[in-house]
Amino acid sequence: MFAAAWQQRVKELKEEEGAEAAERLAEAKKLMEFQKHQVLMKSKRKAAAKMEELQEAAQIQLSLKDQDDIFKQYANECINEYASRGNTTVPLQRMLNKKEGLQPFMP
C-alpha cells in the first residue's frame, strides 16, 4: 500500500514538473516574442530617425544652394552695374573667386 501511494505521488510530482516546465517554456517563448517586437520597433524608429535626418540634411543643402544662387545673382548684378560705369571688375572677380568660388565674370 505504501509503495502504491509512493508511486502515485511520484507520478503526480512528475506531472507537476512537466506542467511547470511547459509553463516556463511558454513564458520564455512569450518573452522572446516580446523582445523580438521590441527589437523590430527600435529598428523601425532608428530607420525613421535616419530618414528624417537625411531629409533634413537634403533640405538644408537645398536651402544653402538657393542662398548661394541668390548671392551669385546679386554679385553678378553688382559687377554688371560696376562694369557699366566703366570701372574695372578684376578686383571684385578675384575676391569673389577666392571667397565664393564663383566663375569669373565676362561682360
Coordinates of N, CA and C in Angstrom, one line a residue:
M1 N 0.8 -1.2 0.0 CA 0.0 0.0 0.0 C 0.9 1.3 0.0
F2 N 1.9 1.3 0.8 CA 2.8 2.4 0.9 C 3.5 2.6 -0.5
A3 N 3.9 1.5 -1.1 CA 4.6 1.6 -2.4 C 3.7 2.1 -3.5
A4 N 2.4 1.7 -3.4 CA 1.5 2.2 -4.4 C 1.2 3.7 -4.3
A5 N 1.1 4.1 -3.0 CA 0.9 5.6 -2.7 C 2.1 6.4 -3.1
W6 N 3.3 5.7 -2.9 CA 4.5 6.4 -3.2 C 4.7 6.6 -4.7
Q7 N 4.4 5.5 -5.5 CA 4.4 5.6 -6.9 C 3.4 6.6 -7.5
Q8 N 2.2 6.7 -6.8 CA 1.2 7.6 -7.2 C 1.7 9.1 -7.0
R9 N 2.4 9.2 -5.9 CA 2.9 10.6 -5.5 C 4.0 11.0 -6.5
V10 N 4.9 10.0 -6.8 CA 6.0 10.3 -7.8 C 5.4 10.6 -9.1
K11 N 4.4 9.9 -9.5 CA 3.7 10.2 -10.8 C 3.1 11.6 -10.8
E12 N 2.5 12.0 -9.7 CA 1.9 13.3 -9.6 C 3.0 14.4 -9.7
L13 N 4.1 14.2 -9.0 CA 5.2 15.1 -9.0 C 5.8 15.3 -10.4
K14 N 5.9 14.2 -11.1 CA 6.4 14.2 -12.5 C 5.5 15.0 -13.4
E15 N 4.2 14.8 -13.2 CA 3.2 15.6 -14.0 C 3.3 17.1 -13.6
E16 N 3.4 17.4 -12.3 CA 3.5 18.8 -11.9 C 4.8 19.4 -12.5
E17 N 5.9 18.7 -12.5 CA 7.2 19.2 -13.0 C 7.0 19.4 -14.5
G18 N 6.4 18.5 -15.2 CA 6.2 18.6 -16.6 C 5.3 19.8 -16.9
A19 N 4.3 20.0 -16.1 CA 3.4 21.2 -16.3 C 4.2 22.5 -16.1
E20 N 5.0 22.5 -15.0 CA 5.8 23.7 -14.7 C 6.8 23.9 -15.8
A21 N 7.4 22.9 -16.3 CA 8.4 23.1 -17.4 C 7.7 23.6 -18.7
A22 N 6.5 23.1 -19.0 CA 5.7 23.6 -20.1 C 5.4 25.1 -19.9
E23 N 5.0 25.4 -18.7 CA 4.6 26.8 -18.3 C 5.8 27.7 -18.5
R24 N 7.0 27.3 -18.0 CA 8.2 28.1 -18.1 C 8.6 28.2 -19.6
L25 N 8.4 27.2 -20.4 CA 8.7 27.3 -21.8 C 7.8 28.3 -22.5
A26 N 6.5 28.2 -22.1 CA 5.5 29.1 -22.7 C 5.9 30.6 -22.4
E27 N 6.3 30.8 -21.1 CA 6.7 32.1 -20.7 C 7.9 32.6 -21.4
A28 N 8.9 31.7 -21.6 CA 10.1 32.0 -22.3 C 9.8 32.4 -23.7
K29 N 8.9 31.7 -24.4 CA 8.5 32.0 -25.7 C 7.9 33.3 -25.8
K30 N 7.0 33.6 -24.9 CA 6.3 34.8 -24.8 C 7.3 36.0 -24.7
L31 N 8.2 35.8 -23.7 CA 9.3 36.8 -23.5 C 10.1 37.1 -24.8
M32 N 10.4 36.0 -25.5 CA 11.2 36.1 -26.7 C 10.5 36.8 -27.8
E33 N 9.2 36.5 -27.9 CA 8.4 37.3 -28.9 C 8.3 38.7 -28.5
F34 N 8.2 39.1 -27.3 CA 8.1 40.5 -26.8 C 9.4 41.1 -27.2
Q35 N 10.6 40.5 -26.9 CA 11.9 41.0 -27.2 C 12.1 41.2 -28.7
K36 N 11.6 40.3 -29.5 CA 11.7 40.4 -30.9 C 10.9 41.7 -31.4
H37 N 9.7 41.8 -30.8 CA 8.9 43.0 -31.1 C 9.6 44.3 -30.7
Q38 N 10.3 44.3 -29.6 CA 11.0 45.5 -29.1 C 12.1 45.8 -30.1
V39 N 12.9 44.8 -30.5 CA 14.0 45.0 -31.5 C 13.5 45.5 -32.8
L40 N 12.4 45.0 -33.3 CA 11.8 45.5 -34.5 C 11.3 46.9 -34.4
M41 N 10.7 47.3 -33.3 CA 10.2 48.6 -33.1 C 11.4 49.6 -33.0
K42 N 12.5 49.2 -32.3 CA 13.7 50.0 -32.2 C 14.3 50.2 -33.5
S43 N 14.4 49.2 -34.3 CA 14.9 49.2 -35.7 C 14.1 50.2 -36.5
K44 N 12.8 50.1 -36.4 CA 11.9 51.0 -37.2 C 12.1 52.5 -36.8
R45 N 12.2 52.7 -35.5 CA 12.4 54.1 -35.0 C 13.7 54.6 -35.5
K46 N 14.8 53.8 -35.4 CA 16.1 54.2 -35.8 C 16.1 54.5 -37.3
A47 N 15.5 53.7 -38.1 CA 15.4 53.9 -39.6 C 14.6 55.2 -39.9
A48 N 13.5 55.4 -39.1 CA 12.7 56.6 -39.4 C 13.5 57.9 -39.0
A49 N 14.3 57.8 -37.9 CA 15.1 58.9 -37.5 C 16.2 59.2 -38.5
K50 N 16.8 58.1 -39.0 CA 17.8 58.3 -40.0 C 17.3 59.0 -41.3
M51 N 16.1 58.5 -41.7 CA 15.4 59.1 -42.9 C 15.1 60.5 -42.6
E52 N 14.6 60.8 -41.5 CA 14.3 62.2 -41.1 C 15.6 63.1 -41.2
E53 N 16.6 62.5 -40.6 CA 17.9 63.3 -40.6 C 18.4 63.5 -42.1
L54 N 18.3 62.5 -42.9 CA 18.7 62.7 -44.3 C 17.8 63.7 -45.0
Q55 N 16.5 63.6 -44.8 CA 15.6 64.6 -45.4 C 16.0 66.0 -44.9
E56 N 16.3 66.2 -43.6 CA 16.6 67.5 -43.1 C 17.9 68.0 -43.7
A57 N 18.9 67.1 -43.9 CA 20.2 67.5 -44.5 C 20.0 67.9 -45.9
A58 N 19.1 67.1 -46.6 CA 18.9 67.5 -48.0 C 18.2 68.8 -48.1
Q59 N 17.2 69.1 -47.2 CA 16.5 70.4 -47.2 C 17.5 71.5 -46.9
I60 N 18.4 71.3 -46.0 CA 19.4 72.3 -45.6 C 20.3 72.6 -46.8
Q61 N 20.7 71.5 -47.5 CA 21.6 71.6 -48.7 C 20.9 72.4 -49.8
L62 N 19.6 72.2 -50.0 CA 18.8 72.9 -51.0 C 18.7 74.4 -50.6
S63 N 18.5 74.6 -49.3 CA 18.4 76.0 -48.8 C 19.7 76.7 -49.0
L64 N 20.8 76.1 -48.7 CA 22.1 76.7 -48.9 C 22.4 77.0 -50.4
K65 N 22.0 76.0 -51.2 CA 22.2 76.2 -52.7 C 21.4 77.4 -53.2
D66 N 20.1 77.5 -52.7 CA 19.3 78.6 -53.0 C 19.9 80.0 -52.6
Q67 N 20.4 80.0 -51.4 CA 21.1 81.2 -50.9 C 22.3 81.5 -51.7
D68 N 23.1 80.5 -52.1 CA 24.3 80.7 -52.9 C 23.9 81.3 -54.3
D69 N 22.8 80.7 -54.9 CA 22.3 81.2 -56.2 C 21.9 82.6 -56.1
I70 N 21.2 83.0 -55.0 CA 20.7 84.3 -54.8 C 21.9 85.3 -54.7
F71 N 22.9 84.8 -53.9 CA 24.1 85.7 -53.7 C 24.8 85.9 -55.1
K72 N 25.0 84.7 -55.8 CA 25.7 84.8 -57.1 C 25.0 85.8 -58.0
Q73 N 23.7 85.7 -58.1 CA 22.9 86.6 -58.9 C 23.1 88.0 -58.5
Y74 N 23.0 88.3 -57.2 CA 23.2 89.7 -56.7 C 24.6 90.2 -57.0
A75 N 25.6 89.3 -56.8 CA 27.0 89.7 -57.1 C 27.2 90.0 -58.5
N76 N 26.7 89.2 -59.4 CA 26.8 89.4 -60.8 C 26.1 90.7 -61.2
E77 N 24.9 91.0 -60.6 CA 24.3 92.3 -60.9 C 25.1 93.5 -60.5
C78 N 25.7 93.3 -59.3 CA 26.6 94.4 -58.8 C 27.8 94.6 -59.8
I79 N 28.4 93.5 -60.2 CA 29.5 93.5 -61.1 C 29.1 94.1 -62.4
N80 N 28.0 93.7 -62.9 CA 27.5 94.3 -64.2 C 27.3 95.8 -64.1
E81 N 26.7 96.2 -63.0 CA 26.5 97.7 -62.7 C 27.8 98.4 -62.7
Y82 N 28.8 97.8 -61.9 CA 30.1 98.4 -61.8 C 30.8 98.5 -63.1
A83 N 30.7 97.4 -63.9 CA 31.3 97.4 -65.2 C 30.6 98.4 -66.2
S84 N 29.3 98.6 -66.0 CA 28.6 99.5 -66.9 C 29.0 101.0 -66.7
R85 N 29.6 101.2 -65.5 CA 30.1 102.6 -65.2 C 31.5 102.8 -65.8
G86 N 32.0 101.7 -66.3 CA 33.4 101.8 -66.9 C 34.5 101.5 -65.9
N87 N 34.1 100.9 -64.8 CA 35.1 100.6 -63.8 C 35.6 99.1 -64.1
T88 N 36.8 98.9 -63.6 CA 37.4 97.5 -63.8 C 36.8 96.6 -62.7
T89 N 36.5 95.4 -63.1 CA 35.8 94.5 -62.2 C 36.8 93.4 -61.7
V90 N 38.1 93.5 -62.1 CA 39.0 92.4 -61.8 C 39.2 92.2 -60.3
P91 N 39.3 93.3 -59.5 CA 39.4 93.1 -58.0 C 38.2 92.4 -57.4
L92 N 37.0 92.8 -57.9 CA 35.8 92.1 -57.4 C 35.8 90.6 -57.8
Q93 N 36.1 90.4 -59.1 CA 36.1 89.0 -59.5 C 37.1 88.1 -58.7
R94 N 38.3 88.7 -58.5 CA 39.3 87.9 -57.7 C 38.8 87.6 -56.3
M95 N 38.2 88.6 -55.7 CA 37.7 88.4 -54.3 C 36.6 87.4 -54.3
L96 N 35.7 87.5 -55.2 CA 34.6 86.5 -55.3 C 35.1 85.1 -55.6
N97 N 36.0 85.0 -56.6 CA 36.5 83.7 -56.9 C 37.3 83.1 -55.8
K98 N 38.0 83.9 -55.0 CA 38.7 83.4 -53.9 C 37.8 82.9 -52.7
K99 N 36.8 83.8 -52.4 CA 36.0 83.5 -51.3 C 34.8 82.7 -51.6
E100 N 34.2 82.8 -52.7 CA 32.9 82.1 -53.0 C 33.1 81.0 -54.1
G101 N 34.2 81.0 -54.8 CA 34.3 80.0 -55.8 C 33.4 80.3 -57.0
L102 N 33.1 81.6 -57.3 CA 32.3 81.9 -58.4 C 33.2 81.9 -59.7
Q103 N 32.5 81.7 -60.8 CA 33.1 81.7 -62.1 C 33.5 83.2 -62.4
P104 N 34.6 83.4 -63.1 CA 34.9 84.8 -63.5 C 33.8 85.4 -64.3
F105 N 33.6 86.6 -64.1 CA 32.5 87.4 -64.9 C 33.1 87.9 -66.2
M106 N 32.4 87.6 -67.2 CA 32.9 88.1 -68.6 C 31.8 89.0 -69.1
P107 N 31.9 90.3 -69.1 CA 30.9 91.2 -69.6 C 30.8 91.2 -71.1

